[in-house]
Amino acid sequence: MEQSNKSKTIIKVIICFGAFAVFGVVALIVTAVLIFQSVTSPAHIKTVAANFMTLADPLPKGFTYTAAYEVGGFPIVQITDVEQQNLYTFSSTGDPSKEQAENFADSTDVDRVAALKVGLAAANKGQLTSKVSGQLKFANEIMCYSIGHTDMLGPDPTVNNGFGALSQSSKTGRYIYLWVQKDSFLHRNGPAIDLTRIKELLSAIKSF
């Protein structure tokens, strides 16, 4: 029953992201219309990012700050992989469940991973046809991820053009969500998503 409640809670977290229900389209549209320097300046992006994660400065070679803003009250930070022409979209939220926050210290890595998988599946449903799923670590935290194909970003179903991942801080209970996609429709049939490059950027996150 307790595990079921945790799973329900994390599903609510995913729903809270709101904009990520159609995150692929939102990210592309927002990127296309971000013409104000105040949202695209590195200083502004670093400030927004600092609200939920600590990033190494400078970023790993080939990565550059793109934009930062809020959607529905949730901070969103975008970083571009210039070499692979991929757009990384990070968002975060605190634990919305007071009850879970009270019991968080008692939860194990196994509990968190099980709940993260449920939440990630809910976030990807109808958006990403998963081909590869797994776990990786960054900032001493566990992240569950799926790599696959999303039709909105390319007609070739054999190309892994989407990546969705979810993690929860073992210290604060805070969630971080990452979506990676081709940075424009012009590049949607480019190289498949490269997990090595994703790991490289995640290594720049020191804590969250």
mmCIF file of C-alpha atoms in Angstrom:
data_model
loop_
_atom_site.group_PDB
_atom_site.id
_atom_site.type_symbol
_atom_site.label_atom_id
_atom_site.label_comp_id
_atom_site.label_asym_id
_atom_site.label_seq_id
_atom_site.Cartn_x
_atom_site.Cartn_y
_atom_site.Cartn_z
ATOM 1 C CA MET A 1 0.000 0.000 0.000
ATOM 2 C CA GLU A 2 2.831 2.379 0.925
ATOM 3 C CA GLN A 3 4.567 1.760 -2.416
ATOM 4 C CA SER A 4 1.273 2.338 -4.201
ATOM 5 C CA ASN A 5 0.863 5.696 -2.466
ATOM 6 C CA LYS A 6 4.385 6.709 -3.490
ATOM 7 C CA SER A 7 3.660 5.740 -7.074
ATOM 8 C CA LYS A 8 0.486 7.816 -7.055
ATOM 9 C CA THR A 9 2.391 10.748 -5.621
ATOM 10 C CA ILE A 10 5.036 10.718 -8.313
ATOM 11 C CA ILE A 11 2.381 10.480 -11.007
ATOM 12 C CA LYS A 12 0.883 13.650 -9.537
ATOM 13 C CA VAL A 13 4.312 15.236 -9.768
ATOM 14 C CA ILE A 14 4.490 14.449 -13.468
ATOM 15 C CA ILE A 15 1.018 15.871 -14.000
ATOM 16 C CA CYS A 16 2.142 19.021 -12.160
ATOM 17 C CA PHE A 17 4.665 19.705 -14.862
ATOM 18 C CA GLY A 18 1.689 20.669 -17.024
ATOM 19 C CA ALA A 19 3.562 21.935 -20.021
ATOM 20 C CA PHE A 20 5.384 18.651 -20.396
ATOM 21 C CA ALA A 21 2.159 16.885 -21.333
ATOM 22 C CA VAL A 22 3.160 18.086 -24.782
ATOM 23 C CA PHE A 23 6.743 18.843 -23.816
ATOM 24 C CA GLY A 24 8.236 18.180 -27.237
ATOM 25 C CA VAL A 25 6.017 20.681 -29.015
ATOM 26 C CA VAL A 26 6.269 23.215 -26.193
ATOM 27 C CA ALA A 27 10.053 23.126 -26.184
ATOM 28 C CA LEU A 28 10.246 23.643 -29.937
ATOM 29 C CA ILE A 29 7.710 26.461 -29.986
ATOM 30 C CA VAL A 30 9.174 28.268 -27.002
ATOM 31 C CA THR A 31 12.666 27.999 -28.431
ATOM 32 C CA ALA A 32 11.454 29.496 -31.694
ATOM 33 C CA VAL A 33 9.897 32.553 -30.035
ATOM 34 C CA LEU A 34 12.519 33.331 -27.378
ATOM 35 C CA ILE A 35 13.704 36.647 -28.793
ATOM 36 C CA PHE A 36 14.125 38.606 -25.579
ATOM 37 C CA GLN A 37 17.670 38.907 -24.306
ATOM 38 C CA SER A 38 16.466 38.752 -20.704
ATOM 39 C CA VAL A 39 15.465 35.104 -21.124
ATOM 40 C CA THR A 40 18.418 33.993 -23.193
ATOM 41 C CA SER A 41 21.309 35.706 -21.440
ATOM 42 C CA PRO A 42 23.694 33.257 -19.700
ATOM 43 C CA ALA A 43 23.454 35.247 -16.455
ATOM 44 C CA HIS A 44 19.666 34.908 -16.367
ATOM 45 C CA ILE A 45 19.793 31.204 -17.239
ATOM 46 C CA LYS A 46 22.340 30.505 -14.500
ATOM 47 C CA THR A 47 20.160 32.335 -11.985
ATOM 48 C CA VAL A 48 17.082 30.266 -12.854
ATOM 49 C CA ALA A 49 19.087 27.043 -12.875
ATOM 50 C CA ALA A 50 20.516 27.845 -9.442
ATOM 51 C CA ASN A 51 16.989 27.641 -8.027
ATOM 52 C CA PHE A 52 17.029 23.862 -8.382
ATOM 53 C CA MET A 53 20.522 22.646 -9.332
ATOM 54 C CA THR A 54 24.196 23.537 -9.054
ATOM 55 C CA LEU A 55 25.957 23.503 -12.420
ATOM 56 C CA ALA A 56 29.674 23.508 -13.143
ATOM 57 C CA ASP A 57 30.880 26.682 -14.813
ATOM 58 C CA PRO A 58 31.753 26.552 -17.623
ATOM 59 C CA LEU A 59 29.564 23.824 -19.101
ATOM 60 C CA PRO A 60 31.279 20.851 -20.781
ATOM 61 C CA LYS A 61 32.714 21.544 -24.219
ATOM 62 C CA GLY A 62 30.093 21.748 -26.940
ATOM 63 C CA PHE A 63 27.222 22.742 -24.631
ATOM 64 C CA THR A 64 25.815 26.253 -24.418
ATOM 65 C CA TYR A 65 23.081 27.987 -22.420
ATOM 66 C CA THR A 66 19.969 28.585 -24.525
ATOM 67 C CA ALA A 67 17.116 29.955 -22.401
ATOM 68 C CA ALA A 68 15.389 29.927 -19.027
ATOM 69 C CA TYR A 69 11.817 30.796 -18.114
ATOM 70 C CA GLU A 70 8.808 29.587 -16.145
ATOM 71 C CA VAL A 71 5.775 27.678 -17.357
ATOM 72 C CA GLY A 72 2.906 27.287 -14.923
ATOM 73 C CA GLY A 73 5.181 28.356 -12.082
ATOM 74 C CA PHE A 74 7.796 25.700 -12.816
ATOM 75 C CA PRO A 75 11.375 26.750 -13.663
ATOM 76 C CA ILE A 76 12.651 25.551 -17.026
ATOM 77 C CA VAL A 77 16.251 25.693 -18.209
ATOM 78 C CA GLN A 78 17.344 24.849 -21.747
ATOM 79 C CA ILE A 79 20.865 23.948 -22.843
ATOM 80 C CA THR A 80 21.943 23.150 -26.403
ATOM 81 C CA ASP A 81 24.446 20.520 -27.457
ATOM 82 C CA VAL A 82 25.937 22.312 -30.456
ATOM 83 C CA GLU A 83 27.885 19.261 -31.581
ATOM 84 C CA GLN A 84 24.908 16.882 -31.658
ATOM 85 C CA GLN A 85 22.288 19.598 -32.327
ATOM 86 C CA ASN A 86 20.201 18.456 -29.374
ATOM 87 C CA LEU A 87 18.155 20.577 -26.992
ATOM 88 C CA TYR A 88 18.180 19.692 -23.273
ATOM 89 C CA THR A 89 15.176 20.891 -21.286
ATOM 90 C CA PHE A 90 15.348 20.674 -17.493
ATOM 91 C CA SER A 91 12.497 21.339 -15.094
ATOM 92 C CA SER A 92 12.009 20.746 -11.401
ATOM 93 C CA THR A 93 9.465 20.741 -8.621
ATOM 94 C CA GLY A 94 9.483 20.133 -4.903
ATOM 95 C CA ASP A 95 7.680 17.216 -3.309
ATOM 96 C CA PRO A 96 3.979 18.221 -3.436
ATOM 97 C CA SER A 97 2.971 15.665 -0.833
ATOM 98 C CA LYS A 98 3.487 16.666 2.782
ATOM 99 C CA GLU A 99 2.810 13.100 3.814
ATOM 100 C CA GLN A 100 5.534 11.769 1.564
ATOM 101 C CA ALA A 101 7.926 14.462 2.756
ATOM 102 C CA GLU A 102 7.407 13.259 6.325
ATOM 103 C CA ASN A 103 8.137 9.669 5.319
ATOM 104 C CA PHE A 104 10.841 10.464 2.780
ATOM 105 C CA ALA A 105 13.740 9.644 5.095
ATOM 106 C CA ASP A 106 12.391 6.104 5.464
ATOM 107 C CA SER A 107 12.231 5.417 1.726
ATOM 108 C CA THR A 108 14.980 3.335 0.119
ATOM 109 C CA ASP A 109 16.679 3.602 -3.259
ATOM 110 C CA VAL A 110 14.586 0.647 -4.388
ATOM 111 C CA ASP A 111 11.393 2.472 -3.400
ATOM 112 C CA ARG A 112 12.445 5.654 -5.205
ATOM 113 C CA VAL A 113 13.486 3.837 -8.377
ATOM 114 C CA ALA A 114 10.186 1.943 -8.506
ATOM 115 C CA ALA A 115 8.246 5.182 -8.129
ATOM 116 C CA LEU A 116 10.451 7.002 -10.665
ATOM 117 C CA LYS A 117 9.781 4.309 -13.260
ATOM 118 C CA VAL A 118 6.034 4.721 -12.775
ATOM 119 C CA GLY A 119 6.303 8.485 -13.060
ATOM 120 C CA LEU A 120 8.530 8.355 -16.126
ATOM 121 C CA ALA A 121 6.194 5.946 -17.891
ATOM 122 C CA ALA A 122 3.327 8.349 -17.215
ATOM 123 C CA ALA A 123 5.333 11.285 -18.594
ATOM 124 C CA ASN A 124 6.354 9.413 -21.739
ATOM 125 C CA LYS A 125 2.977 7.853 -22.481
ATOM 126 C CA GLY A 126 1.812 8.877 -25.934
ATOM 127 C CA GLN A 127 4.931 10.990 -26.432
ATOM 128 C CA LEU A 128 7.891 8.635 -26.587
ATOM 129 C CA THR A 129 7.978 5.076 -27.893
ATOM 130 C CA SER A 130 10.641 3.677 -25.605
ATOM 131 C CA LYS A 131 13.305 1.412 -27.071
ATOM 132 C CA VAL A 132 15.970 1.564 -24.373
ATOM 133 C CA SER A 133 15.371 2.117 -20.665
ATOM 134 C CA GLY A 134 17.785 2.132 -17.780
ATOM 135 C CA GLN A 135 19.309 3.983 -14.861
ATOM 136 C CA LEU A 136 22.299 6.241 -14.505
ATOM 137 C CA LYS A 137 23.791 8.346 -11.734
ATOM 138 C CA PHE A 138 24.628 12.025 -11.481
ATOM 139 C CA ALA A 139 25.368 14.198 -8.453
ATOM 140 C CA ASN A 140 25.193 10.952 -6.422
ATOM 141 C CA GLU A 141 21.512 10.541 -7.344
ATOM 142 C CA ILE A 142 19.683 7.902 -9.374
ATOM 143 C CA MET A 143 18.012 8.850 -12.653
ATOM 144 C CA CYS A 144 15.620 6.607 -14.569
ATOM 145 C CA TYR A 145 15.560 7.219 -18.307
ATOM 146 C CA SER A 146 14.080 6.073 -21.594
ATOM 147 C CA ILE A 147 15.419 6.635 -25.104
ATOM 148 C CA GLY A 148 13.121 6.181 -28.063
ATOM 149 C CA HIS A 149 11.240 7.770 -30.919
ATOM 150 C CA THR A 150 8.632 10.484 -31.008
ATOM 151 C CA ASP A 151 6.736 11.002 -34.264
ATOM 152 C CA MET A 152 6.482 14.761 -33.808
ATOM 153 C CA LEU A 153 10.260 15.070 -34.138
ATOM 154 C CA GLY A 154 10.841 12.812 -37.117
ATOM 155 C CA PRO A 155 9.127 10.405 -39.516
ATOM 156 C CA ASP A 156 11.757 7.653 -39.288
ATOM 157 C CA PRO A 157 10.753 5.349 -36.391
ATOM 158 C CA THR A 158 14.192 3.730 -36.374
ATOM 159 C CA VAL A 159 15.843 6.953 -35.157
ATOM 160 C CA ASN A 160 15.993 7.453 -31.388
ATOM 161 C CA ASN A 161 15.208 11.171 -31.381
ATOM 162 C CA GLY A 162 13.805 11.543 -27.864
ATOM 163 C CA PHE A 163 15.060 11.044 -24.321
ATOM 164 C CA GLY A 164 13.030 11.375 -21.130
ATOM 165 C CA ALA A 165 14.412 11.044 -17.597
ATOM 166 C CA LEU A 166 13.301 11.596 -14.015
ATOM 167 C CA SER A 167 15.262 11.781 -10.760
ATOM 168 C CA GLN A 168 14.535 12.605 -7.138
ATOM 169 C CA SER A 169 16.974 14.104 -4.664
ATOM 170 C CA SER A 170 17.689 11.735 -1.793
ATOM 171 C CA LYS A 171 18.338 14.773 0.406
ATOM 172 C CA THR A 172 15.387 17.072 -0.289
ATOM 173 C CA GLY A 173 12.856 14.926 -2.147
ATOM 174 C CA ARG A 174 12.954 17.433 -5.011
ATOM 175 C CA TYR A 175 12.320 16.104 -8.519
ATOM 176 C CA ILE A 176 14.242 16.966 -11.657
ATOM 177 C CA TYR A 177 12.937 16.135 -15.121
ATOM 178 C CA LEU A 178 14.989 16.093 -18.328
ATOM 179 C CA TRP A 179 13.780 15.915 -21.900
ATOM 180 C CA VAL A 180 16.272 15.799 -24.801
ATOM 181 C CA GLN A 181 15.312 16.266 -28.439
ATOM 182 C CA LYS A 182 16.620 17.592 -31.730
ATOM 183 C CA ASP A 183 16.873 21.362 -31.412
ATOM 184 C CA SER A 184 14.818 22.077 -34.546
ATOM 185 C CA PHE A 185 12.798 20.368 -37.250
ATOM 186 C CA LEU A 186 15.765 20.930 -39.586
ATOM 187 C CA HIS A 187 17.779 18.467 -37.520
ATOM 188 C CA ARG A 188 15.067 15.972 -36.688
ATOM 189 C CA ASN A 189 16.503 13.283 -38.981
ATOM 190 C CA GLY A 190 20.066 13.800 -37.748
ATOM 191 C CA PRO A 191 22.110 11.402 -35.591
ATOM 192 C CA ALA A 192 20.282 9.403 -32.943
ATOM 193 C CA ILE A 193 20.287 10.620 -29.335
ATOM 194 C CA ASP A 194 23.703 9.862 -27.837
ATOM 195 C CA LEU A 195 23.652 8.666 -24.212
ATOM 196 C CA THR A 196 27.354 9.477 -23.890
ATOM 197 C CA ARG A 197 26.692 13.168 -24.497
ATOM 198 C CA ILE A 198 23.801 13.140 -22.044
ATOM 199 C CA LYS A 199 26.036 11.664 -19.355
ATOM 200 C CA GLU A 200 28.631 14.340 -20.098
ATOM 201 C CA LEU A 201 26.186 17.170 -19.435
ATOM 202 C CA LEU A 202 24.746 15.460 -16.372
ATOM 203 C CA SER A 203 28.270 15.256 -14.945
ATOM 204 C CA ALA A 204 28.211 19.071 -14.820
ATOM 205 C CA ILE A 205 25.323 18.965 -12.305
ATOM 206 C CA LYS A 206 26.967 18.922 -8.915
ATOM 207 C CA SER A 207 23.823 18.820 -6.784
ATOM 208 C CA PHE A 208 20.067 19.405 -6.881
#
